[in-house]
Short mmCIF file of C-alpha atoms in Angstrom, two decimals:
data_model
loop_
_atom_site.label_atom_id
_atom_site.label_comp_id
_atom_site.label_asym_id
_atom_site.label_seq_id
_atom_site.Cartn_x
_atom_site.Cartn_y
_atom_site.Cartn_z
CA MET A 198 -32.85 -10.12 -10.20
CA GLU A 199 -34.67 -6.56 -10.38
CA GLY A 200 -36.60 -6.52 -13.90
CA ASN A 201 -33.60 -6.57 -16.61
CA ARG A 202 -31.24 -4.75 -13.88
CA ARG A 203 -28.21 -7.78 -13.08
CA HIS A 204 -26.86 -7.64 -9.59
CA VAL A 205 -23.37 -7.41 -9.22
CA VAL A 206 -22.38 -7.82 -5.10
CA VAL A 207 -18.25 -6.66 -3.95
CA VAL A 208 -17.66 -8.29 -1.07
CA GLY A 209 -15.17 -5.53 0.46
CA GLY A 210 -15.35 -1.59 0.98
CA GLY A 211 -11.46 -1.08 0.76
CA ILE A 212 -10.38 0.95 -2.22
CA ALA A 213 -10.25 -1.45 -3.85
CA GLY A 214 -13.83 -2.67 -3.46
CA LEU A 215 -15.27 0.50 -3.81
CA ALA A 216 -13.61 1.41 -7.28
CA ALA A 217 -14.75 -1.55 -8.61
CA ALA A 218 -18.04 -0.74 -8.12
CA TRP A 219 -17.13 3.03 -9.28
CA HIS A 220 -16.15 1.02 -12.63
CA LEU A 221 -18.85 -0.95 -12.83
CA ARG A 222 -21.59 1.72 -12.50
CA GLN A 223 -19.89 3.31 -15.74
CA GLY A 224 -21.07 0.54 -17.74
CA GLY A 225 -24.71 1.34 -17.78
CA GLU A 226 -28.05 1.27 -15.95
CA ASN A 227 -28.76 -2.25 -16.57
CA LEU A 228 -26.13 -2.77 -13.44
CA ARG A 229 -27.14 -2.85 -9.76
CA VAL A 230 -24.19 -3.35 -7.58
CA THR A 231 -24.34 -3.62 -3.98
CA VAL A 232 -20.99 -3.10 -1.34
CA LEU A 233 -20.62 -5.70 1.22
CA GLU A 234 -18.42 -4.48 4.15
CA GLY A 235 -17.97 -6.38 7.68
CA ALA A 236 -16.57 -2.96 9.45
CA SER A 237 -18.25 -0.37 10.28
CA ARG A 238 -17.23 2.47 7.95
CA VAL A 239 -16.28 1.70 4.09
CA GLY A 240 -11.86 2.97 3.35
CA GLY A 241 -10.13 -0.21 5.18
CA LYS A 242 -6.59 1.51 5.49
CA LEU A 243 -7.59 4.31 3.62
CA HIS A 244 -8.72 6.67 7.07
CA ALA A 245 -8.27 9.85 8.41
CA THR A 246 -9.26 11.32 11.66
CA GLU A 247 -8.48 14.73 14.06
CA VAL A 248 -5.53 14.81 15.81
CA ALA A 249 -5.46 18.48 17.77
CA GLY A 250 -8.37 19.33 15.65
CA VAL A 251 -7.09 18.52 12.55
CA ALA A 252 -7.89 15.98 9.49
CA VAL A 253 -4.91 13.65 9.63
CA ASP A 254 -4.80 10.56 7.97
CA VAL A 255 -3.53 7.48 10.22
CA GLY A 256 -3.87 4.80 6.77
CA ALA A 257 -2.28 5.36 3.69
CA GLU A 258 -1.16 9.49 4.40
CA ALA A 259 -0.77 9.22 -0.38
CA MET A 260 -0.89 7.82 -3.30
CA LEU A 261 1.90 7.83 -6.34
CA ALA A 262 1.51 10.85 -8.57
CA ARG A 263 3.26 9.54 -11.26
CA ARG A 264 1.22 6.91 -11.42
CA PRO A 265 -2.10 7.71 -13.26
CA GLU A 266 -4.94 5.42 -12.00
CA GLY A 267 -5.30 6.76 -8.37
CA LYS A 268 -4.93 11.02 -9.40
CA GLU A 269 -7.71 9.68 -12.10
CA LEU A 270 -9.79 8.30 -10.10
CA ALA A 271 -10.29 11.33 -7.84
CA ARG A 272 -10.68 13.31 -10.43
CA MET A 273 -13.54 11.79 -11.45
CA VAL A 274 -15.30 11.74 -8.09
CA GLY A 275 -15.21 15.59 -7.94
CA LEU A 276 -11.73 15.70 -5.86
CA GLY A 277 -9.37 16.94 -8.42
CA GLU A 278 -9.42 20.71 -7.11
CA GLU A 279 -7.89 19.29 -3.85
CA LEU A 280 -5.05 16.73 -5.11
CA ARG A 281 -2.24 18.13 -3.02
CA LEU A 282 1.82 17.66 -3.41
CA PRO A 283 4.43 17.38 -0.74
CA GLY A 284 6.39 20.74 0.11
CA THR A 285 9.50 18.11 0.33
CA THR A 286 10.61 14.66 -0.02
CA GLN A 287 14.01 14.90 1.43
CA ALA A 288 14.32 11.70 3.75
CA ALA A 289 16.41 10.88 6.01
CA ILE A 290 17.68 7.23 7.17
CA LEU A 291 18.11 7.30 11.12
CA THR A 292 21.61 4.86 11.47
CA ARG A 293 24.76 4.48 12.81
CA GLY A 294 23.71 6.73 15.99
CA ALA A 295 22.42 9.82 13.49
CA LEU A 296 20.05 10.92 11.15
CA ARG A 297 21.33 10.46 7.76
CA PRO A 298 20.43 12.27 4.13
CA MET A 299 19.17 9.53 1.93
CA PRO A 300 21.92 9.08 -1.06
CA LYS A 301 20.88 11.22 -4.05
CA GLY A 302 20.25 8.45 -7.30
CA GLN A 303 19.13 5.56 -5.07
CA VAL A 304 17.05 3.38 -6.14
CA MET A 305 14.34 1.74 -3.61
CA GLY A 306 17.94 1.62 -1.03
CA VAL A 307 19.88 0.61 -4.34
CA PRO A 308 22.53 3.08 -4.65
CA SER A 309 23.80 4.40 -7.80
CA ASP A 310 26.63 6.77 -6.78
CA LEU A 311 29.36 5.67 -4.99
CA LEU A 312 30.33 9.00 -3.46
CA ALA A 313 26.34 10.32 -2.94
CA LEU A 314 26.38 6.64 -0.63
CA ALA A 315 29.80 7.76 0.66
CA ARG A 316 29.00 11.12 1.45
CA SER A 317 25.62 10.61 3.76
CA GLY A 318 27.43 8.62 5.70
CA ILE A 319 25.09 5.27 6.29
CA LEU A 320 27.00 2.79 5.45
CA SER A 321 30.50 2.23 7.58
CA PRO A 322 34.40 2.78 5.55
CA GLY A 323 33.78 -1.03 4.99
CA GLY A 324 30.22 -1.29 4.13
CA LEU A 325 31.30 0.93 0.99
CA ALA A 326 35.03 -0.26 0.30
CA ARG A 327 32.32 -3.35 -0.44
CA ALA A 328 29.42 -2.20 -2.07
CA ALA A 329 32.15 -0.74 -4.79
CA LEU A 330 33.33 -4.12 -5.56
CA ASP A 331 30.31 -4.47 -7.30
CA ARG A 332 31.70 -3.15 -10.18
CA ILE A 333 34.37 -6.07 -10.48
CA LEU A 334 32.53 -8.74 -9.40
CA PRO A 335 31.31 -10.95 -12.07
CA ALA A 336 28.23 -11.54 -12.41
CA THR A 337 25.54 -12.83 -9.98
CA ARG A 338 23.19 -15.14 -12.69
CA VAL A 339 19.81 -14.81 -11.39
CA SER A 340 17.22 -16.94 -13.60
CA THR A 341 14.35 -17.29 -11.28
CA ASP A 342 12.64 -15.68 -8.47
CA VAL A 343 14.76 -14.45 -5.27
CA SER A 344 14.95 -12.72 -2.38
CA VAL A 345 15.84 -8.78 -2.14
CA ALA A 346 18.01 -9.92 -0.22
CA ALA A 347 19.96 -12.80 -1.57
CA TYR A 348 20.61 -10.36 -5.00
CA ILE A 349 21.54 -6.92 -3.22
CA ARG A 350 23.69 -8.93 -0.36
CA ALA A 351 25.76 -10.86 -3.07
CA ARG A 352 26.06 -7.85 -5.01
CA MET A 353 26.57 -5.06 -2.52
CA GLY A 354 27.12 -6.53 0.31
CA ASP A 355 25.00 -6.85 4.08
CA GLU A 356 25.39 -3.13 4.75
CA VAL A 357 23.64 -1.71 1.32
CA VAL A 358 20.68 -4.39 2.45
CA ASP A 359 20.38 -4.04 6.31
CA ARG A 360 20.49 0.10 6.24
CA LEU A 361 19.40 1.06 2.93
CA VAL A 362 17.05 -0.92 0.86
CA GLU A 363 15.43 -2.75 4.30
CA PRO A 364 14.05 0.42 5.62
CA LEU A 365 12.99 1.15 2.16
CA LEU A 366 11.12 -2.17 1.73
CA GLY A 367 9.96 -1.80 5.22
CA GLY A 368 8.34 1.15 5.14
CA VAL A 369 6.18 -0.22 2.00
CA TYR A 370 5.49 -3.96 3.33
CA ALA A 371 6.58 -3.78 7.14
CA GLY A 372 8.41 -7.02 5.24
CA ARG A 373 11.93 -8.64 5.34
CA THR A 374 14.24 -8.46 2.65
CA GLU A 375 14.87 -11.98 3.01
CA ARG A 376 11.86 -13.38 2.13
CA LEU A 377 10.51 -10.63 -0.44
CA SER A 378 10.49 -11.22 -4.32
CA LEU A 379 13.21 -9.52 -6.16
CA ASP A 380 10.61 -9.61 -8.98
CA ALA A 381 7.26 -8.24 -7.05
CA THR A 382 8.64 -5.53 -5.64
CA MET A 383 11.51 -4.79 -7.27
CA PRO A 384 10.88 -5.45 -11.09
CA ARG A 385 13.39 -3.30 -12.80
CA VAL A 386 16.38 -4.16 -10.73
CA ALA A 387 14.92 -8.09 -11.11
CA ILE A 388 15.18 -7.36 -15.13
CA ALA A 389 19.12 -6.09 -14.25
CA ALA A 390 19.81 -8.78 -12.40
CA ARG A 391 19.20 -10.64 -15.37
CA THR A 392 20.60 -8.53 -18.45
CA GLU A 393 23.65 -6.61 -16.69
CA ARG A 394 26.32 -7.41 -14.42
CA SER A 395 26.97 -4.45 -12.25
CA LEU A 396 24.20 -3.90 -10.00
CA LEU A 397 25.56 -0.38 -9.48
CA ALA A 398 24.83 0.35 -13.26
CA ALA A 399 21.95 -0.92 -13.91
CA ALA A 400 20.71 1.75 -10.51
CA GLY A 401 22.12 4.49 -12.44
CA GLU A 402 20.70 3.70 -15.85
CA ILE A 403 17.35 2.95 -13.97
CA ALA A 404 18.07 6.41 -11.69
CA ALA A 405 18.93 8.03 -15.38
CA ASP A 406 15.75 6.85 -17.19
CA ALA A 407 13.26 8.51 -14.48
CA PRO A 408 11.54 11.50 -15.93
CA LYS A 409 12.96 14.68 -14.57
CA ASP A 410 9.86 17.19 -14.99
CA ALA A 411 7.66 14.12 -14.10
CA GLY A 412 6.97 16.05 -10.61
CA PRO A 413 7.11 14.72 -6.64
CA VAL A 414 6.63 11.32 -6.91
CA PHE A 415 3.04 11.18 -4.26
CA THR A 416 0.32 13.30 -4.11
CA THR A 417 -2.44 13.88 -1.84
CA LEU A 418 -5.79 14.91 -1.21
CA SER A 419 -6.27 18.11 1.18
CA ARG A 420 -8.88 16.63 3.43
CA GLY A 421 -6.98 12.96 3.61
CA MET A 422 -6.49 9.97 1.58
CA GLY A 423 -9.34 9.40 3.83
CA SER A 424 -11.92 11.48 2.62
CA LEU A 425 -11.34 9.31 -1.07
CA PRO A 426 -13.36 6.35 -0.21
CA GLU A 427 -16.45 8.22 1.17
CA ALA A 428 -16.38 10.41 -2.45
CA VAL A 429 -16.05 7.33 -4.70
CA ALA A 430 -18.46 5.14 -2.79
CA ALA A 431 -21.05 8.03 -3.46
CA ALA A 432 -20.14 8.46 -6.89
CA SER A 433 -20.34 4.92 -7.73
CA GLY A 434 -24.47 4.78 -6.90
CA ALA A 435 -24.01 1.43 -5.46
CA GLU A 436 -25.37 0.50 -2.22
CA ILE A 437 -23.33 0.85 0.51
CA ARG A 438 -23.67 -1.73 3.50
CA THR A 439 -21.48 -1.69 6.49
CA GLY A 440 -21.51 -4.09 9.30
CA VAL A 441 -22.63 -7.16 7.01
CA MET A 442 -20.08 -10.05 7.04
CA VAL A 443 -20.30 -12.51 4.17
CA ARG A 444 -19.82 -16.03 5.47
CA GLU A 445 -20.35 -18.13 2.56
CA LEU A 446 -19.79 -17.81 -1.20
CA ARG A 447 -21.78 -20.61 -3.25
CA ARG A 448 -22.31 -20.77 -7.26
CA THR A 449 -26.13 -20.86 -8.08
CA GLU A 450 -27.57 -22.46 -11.58
CA GLY A 451 -27.80 -18.25 -12.73
CA GLY A 452 -24.84 -16.91 -10.39
CA TRP A 453 -24.31 -16.77 -7.33
CA LYS A 454 -25.54 -16.92 -3.69
CA LEU A 455 -24.07 -15.05 -0.65
CA VAL A 456 -24.24 -15.75 2.94
CA ALA A 457 -23.96 -12.64 5.49
CA GLY A 458 -24.69 -12.16 9.15
CA PRO A 459 -24.54 -13.76 12.15
CA ALA A 460 -25.01 -17.44 12.33
CA ARG A 461 -28.39 -17.30 14.07
CA GLU A 462 -29.68 -14.72 11.36
CA PRO A 463 -28.16 -15.60 8.06
CA GLU A 464 -28.83 -13.45 5.18
CA THR A 465 -28.84 -14.40 1.39
CA ILE A 466 -27.86 -13.01 -1.19
CA GLU A 467 -28.22 -13.60 -5.07
CA ALA A 468 -25.83 -11.93 -7.57
CA ASP A 469 -25.63 -12.53 -10.83
CA ALA A 470 -21.74 -12.10 -10.51
CA VAL A 471 -19.63 -11.61 -7.29
CA ILE A 472 -16.45 -9.21 -6.65
CA ILE A 473 -13.98 -10.38 -3.94
CA ALA A 474 -12.04 -6.95 -2.46
CA VAL A 475 -10.95 -8.12 0.70
CA PRO A 476 -7.74 -10.07 2.33
CA ALA A 477 -6.22 -12.55 1.43
CA PRO A 478 -6.66 -14.55 4.36
CA ALA A 479 -10.62 -13.69 4.07
CA ALA A 480 -10.67 -14.22 0.05
CA SER A 481 -9.09 -17.47 0.40
CA ARG A 482 -12.26 -18.55 3.10
CA LEU A 483 -14.83 -17.63 0.64
CA LEU A 484 -13.40 -19.31 -1.99
CA ALA A 485 -12.26 -22.67 -0.45
CA GLU A 486 -15.86 -24.34 -1.54
CA GLU A 487 -16.31 -23.06 -5.52
CA VAL A 488 -12.49 -21.94 -6.14
CA PRO A 489 -10.49 -24.33 -3.43
CA ARG A 490 -7.16 -24.13 -5.50
CA ALA A 491 -7.31 -20.37 -5.52
CA ALA A 492 -8.40 -20.44 -1.88
CA ALA A 493 -4.86 -22.59 -1.40
CA GLU A 494 -3.34 -20.04 -2.44
CA LEU A 495 -4.63 -17.15 -1.19
CA ALA A 496 -4.27 -18.70 2.41
CA ARG A 497 -0.29 -18.88 1.42
CA ILE A 498 -0.02 -15.11 1.52
CA GLU A 499 1.37 -13.85 4.91
CA TYR A 500 0.37 -10.05 6.26
CA ALA A 501 2.14 -8.13 8.27
CA SER A 502 0.56 -5.52 11.19
CA MET A 503 1.86 -2.49 12.42
CA ALA A 504 0.55 0.64 14.11
CA VAL A 505 0.78 4.36 13.60
CA VAL A 506 1.20 6.99 16.42
CA THR A 507 0.53 10.36 15.37
CA LEU A 508 1.18 13.50 17.51
CA ALA A 509 0.42 17.12 17.72
CA TYR A 510 3.40 18.89 19.11
CA PRO A 511 3.58 22.62 20.09
CA ARG A 512 5.91 24.17 17.48
CA GLU A 513 8.26 25.80 20.60
CA ALA A 514 8.46 22.19 21.90
CA PHE A 515 10.62 21.44 18.56
CA PRO A 516 14.80 23.30 19.43
CA ARG A 517 15.08 23.19 15.68
CA PRO A 518 11.72 22.84 13.68
CA PRO A 519 11.44 19.22 12.11
CA SER A 520 12.87 19.76 8.36
CA GLY A 521 12.59 17.28 5.68
CA SER A 522 9.51 14.86 5.03
CA GLY A 523 11.08 12.41 8.21
CA TYR A 524 13.08 9.68 8.63
CA LEU A 525 13.21 5.59 7.88
CA VAL A 526 14.76 3.36 10.62
CA PRO A 527 16.68 -0.04 9.52
CA ALA A 528 15.88 -3.05 11.44
CA VAL A 529 19.62 -4.05 12.38
CA ASP A 530 19.59 -0.86 14.44
CA GLY A 531 16.92 -2.54 16.85
CA ARG A 532 14.96 0.48 17.43
CA PRO A 533 11.01 -0.34 17.89
CA ILE A 534 10.24 2.82 15.45
CA LYS A 535 10.67 1.65 11.93
CA ALA A 536 9.83 5.09 10.59
CA ALA A 537 8.60 9.05 11.62
CA THR A 538 6.57 11.27 9.20
CA PHE A 539 6.40 14.96 9.72
CA SER A 540 3.27 15.08 8.23
CA SER A 541 3.01 19.00 8.75
CA VAL A 542 6.52 19.75 7.06
CA LYS A 543 5.89 16.69 4.54
CA TRP A 544 2.24 18.45 4.03
CA PRO A 545 2.04 22.11 3.88
CA HIS A 546 -1.60 21.94 3.81
CA LEU A 547 -1.63 20.56 7.31
CA ALA A 548 -0.20 23.46 9.01
CA GLU A 549 -3.05 25.86 7.36
CA THR A 550 -5.34 25.39 10.32
CA ASP A 551 -2.55 26.06 13.00
CA PRO A 552 0.78 27.07 11.80
CA ASN A 553 1.71 26.79 15.48
CA LEU A 554 1.55 22.94 15.69
CA VAL A 555 3.42 20.30 14.31
CA LEU A 556 2.07 16.85 13.18
CA LEU A 557 4.21 13.63 12.66
CA ARG A 558 3.67 10.24 12.89
CA CYS A 559 5.37 7.12 14.07
CA SER A 560 5.58 3.33 12.41
CA ILE A 561 5.71 1.19 14.54
CA GLY A 562 5.21 -2.82 13.77
CA ARG A 563 7.53 -5.40 11.25
CA LEU A 564 6.93 -8.97 9.71
CA GLY A 565 8.05 -10.88 13.07
CA GLU A 566 7.58 -7.69 15.87
CA GLU A 567 4.25 -9.07 16.25
CA ALA A 568 5.15 -8.35 20.31
CA VAL A 569 5.89 -4.48 20.39
CA LEU A 570 2.23 -4.50 18.72
CA GLN A 571 0.76 -6.53 21.91
CA ARG A 572 1.81 -3.17 24.16
CA ASP A 573 -1.27 -1.12 24.71
CA ASP A 574 -1.59 2.26 23.11
CA ALA A 575 -0.12 4.49 25.91
CA GLU A 576 2.79 2.24 26.17
CA LEU A 577 2.98 3.12 22.28
CA VAL A 578 2.19 6.42 22.80
CA ALA A 579 4.97 6.66 25.41
CA LEU A 580 7.78 4.21 22.84
CA ALA A 581 7.06 7.13 20.16
CA MET A 582 7.42 10.26 22.85
CA ALA A 583 10.90 9.01 23.72
CA GLU A 584 11.69 8.61 19.51
CA MET A 585 11.27 12.08 19.64
CA VAL A 586 12.87 13.16 22.86
CA GLU A 587 15.93 11.38 22.00
CA VAL A 588 16.26 12.11 18.06
CA MET A 589 14.41 15.56 17.99
CA GLY A 590 15.19 17.07 21.19
CA VAL A 591 11.35 17.20 21.91
CA ARG A 592 11.34 18.74 25.16
CA ALA A 593 7.61 19.01 25.85
CA LEU A 594 3.94 17.10 25.84
CA PRO A 595 2.34 16.68 23.03
CA ARG A 596 -1.09 18.18 22.63
CA ASP A 597 -2.47 15.35 21.36
CA SER A 598 -1.98 12.02 19.96
CA ARG A 599 -3.91 8.88 18.28
CA VAL A 600 -3.17 5.47 18.15
CA THR A 601 -4.38 3.78 15.33
CA ARG A 602 -3.85 -0.52 14.70
CA TRP A 603 -3.58 -1.87 11.46
CA GLY A 604 -3.48 -5.61 12.29
CA GLY A 605 -2.66 -7.81 9.49
CA GLY A 606 -2.73 -5.25 7.32
CA LEU A 607 -0.05 -5.59 5.13
CA PRO A 608 0.48 -8.34 2.30
CA GLN A 609 3.83 -9.94 2.02
CA TYR A 610 4.96 -10.11 -1.39
CA GLU A 611 7.71 -13.29 -0.69
CA VAL A 612 9.32 -14.93 -3.07
CA GLY A 613 7.34 -16.54 -5.73
CA HIS A 614 4.64 -14.43 -5.38
CA LEU A 615 4.12 -13.23 -9.10
CA ASP A 616 3.59 -16.74 -10.12
CA ARG A 617 1.39 -17.32 -6.95
CA VAL A 618 -1.21 -14.81 -8.26
CA ALA A 619 -0.84 -15.94 -11.67
CA ARG A 620 -1.95 -20.04 -10.43
CA ILE A 621 -4.59 -17.62 -8.60
CA ARG A 622 -5.83 -15.49 -11.30
CA ALA A 623 -6.17 -18.99 -13.83
CA ALA A 624 -8.43 -20.99 -10.71
CA ALA A 625 -10.43 -17.97 -10.56
CA ALA A 626 -10.86 -17.76 -14.56
CA VAL A 627 -12.95 -20.93 -14.98
CA SER A 628 -15.52 -20.00 -12.70
CA PRO A 629 -17.83 -17.52 -14.75
CA GLY A 630 -19.54 -14.24 -13.05
CA LEU A 631 -16.28 -13.86 -10.84
CA ALA A 632 -13.26 -11.47 -10.29
CA LEU A 633 -10.62 -10.76 -7.40
CA CYS A 634 -8.99 -7.03 -6.72
CA GLY A 635 -6.77 -5.43 -3.99
CA ALA A 636 -3.55 -4.98 -2.00
CA ALA A 637 -2.92 -8.62 -2.43
CA TYR A 638 -2.05 -9.12 -6.02
CA ASP A 639 -0.35 -6.52 -7.77
CA GLY A 640 0.76 -3.97 -5.39
CA LEU A 641 0.14 -2.28 -2.21
CA GLY A 642 -0.73 1.26 -3.25
CA ILE A 643 -4.09 2.94 -4.10
CA PRO A 644 -3.42 3.31 -7.96
CA ALA A 645 -2.41 -0.50 -7.88
CA CYS A 646 -5.65 -1.08 -6.03
CA VAL A 647 -7.68 0.82 -8.00
CA SER A 648 -5.81 -1.06 -11.40
CA THR A 649 -7.35 -4.17 -10.20
CA ALA A 650 -10.49 -2.83 -9.63
CA ARG A 651 -11.03 -1.55 -13.02
CA THR A 652 -9.31 -5.28 -14.73
CA ALA A 653 -12.02 -6.67 -12.25
CA ALA A 654 -15.09 -4.74 -13.05
CA ALA A 655 -13.81 -4.94 -16.75
CA ARG A 656 -13.99 -8.74 -16.50
CA ILE A 657 -17.79 -8.88 -14.76
CA ILE A 658 -19.07 -6.37 -17.68
CA ASP A 659 -17.22 -8.59 -20.29
CA HIS A 660 -19.18 -11.67 -18.65
CA LEU A 661 -22.42 -9.76 -18.18
CA ASP A 662 -22.51 -8.20 -21.41
CA PRO A 663 -20.38 -10.21 -24.05
CA THR A 664 -22.12 -7.49 -26.56
CA GLY A 665 -19.27 -5.10 -25.92
CA GLU A 666 -22.20 -1.94 -25.14
CA TRP A 667 -21.26 -1.59 -21.98
CA GLN A 668 -17.84 -1.95 -21.94
CA ASP A 669 -17.72 0.58 -24.88
CA ARG A 670 -19.52 2.90 -22.17
CA THR A 671 -16.85 2.39 -19.75
CA ASP A 672 -13.61 2.73 -21.79
CA SER A 673 -15.03 6.24 -22.45
CA LEU A 674 -15.60 7.53 -19.47
CA THR A 675 -12.36 6.35 -17.62
CA LYS A 676 -10.32 7.61 -20.13
CA GLY A 677 -12.17 10.63 -21.59
#
């Protein structure tokens, strides 16, 4: 290695890999960090591009504000002044032929207030009556992980699952409640499933426990979340190499050997330690020879694909200005659009460039709906435009549009996910100088990815510096 400096290679230049590089470099000058990214840019699903002259996120548009890791990283890399809060968080559900307000007090779609649920009009009278039975039904015994649908249907019936919970979880995972893990996707509800009889009462307690002065749930950056990766990359001081696909990973006597590039011109890279920060299928291929048990578990994590259609309309195209942050669409209603966000309403700073412009985005694609994503860009734009005509009464063509496809972009936290992740980490733990991070493990959001990155970096620093001197410095910098 280079003098006394130890070399760490991070495979993957999404926000998890870049955050891992940043945390590694806080450990001191004794580390040389290289990030290898197969794509032509860093950032993964964080990407902003211009639509009608305005920088707009076409991937993740926000991060949780009530979880600190994302905001702290933004501040550490000089973006603290660019943090922005939403102008509104009032969302709706498009179902049963109308836009209907999200009922107050819901917890990831699970209602806690039957009166608010009735006022929303989301459920039919029969569905509302079925949800109310939760108060008198005997306890539904849950001792192991089950699907979200299995538990909530047993307590509150089909309509609560199909018209409330499914669209909310679909907006996060693009998945199906029949397959998503209750423990992994709704942990507080899962605890209630093991300790409480009534889900309605448990949801009320969860809602009541939410801090009243915590502020909005989400935040973003003035130049978009897509500006975060480049800032983290620059602040990390790491060597960032794009267009470099790692094809092979092998242990050596002193560390690791990576083989990158095309088969006809392979490049060998030596490292003292490696952090794998790529999606589960790619991680599985890299670990197949050296950590086969982890590789086998990673290969079982399924991914959903989706597309984001961004449209820019003149304000006069709307008979009434859009209000609220947007709406979600239940899969049971059979519409190709699963969600629409009124971006320039939700994020007022987007309207500053051109107040007469309405920016919005439509999300298309759920697990099992790959056929709709096989349509070309023009067809997807036409679907989104038709949605705006039908739902919002739009009466003009957009000034600009953009289609962004995220093939295999969203890991599915299916039943047994937490146990699977535990097995992956146990298998990887016996390989010194190896760590994993990213969206496949503890959460899809930016703060969760940053948290896994910090844990991975700490594991590597502990391996390379058993005296603890680097880790002490890292802790002081990241907590200070």
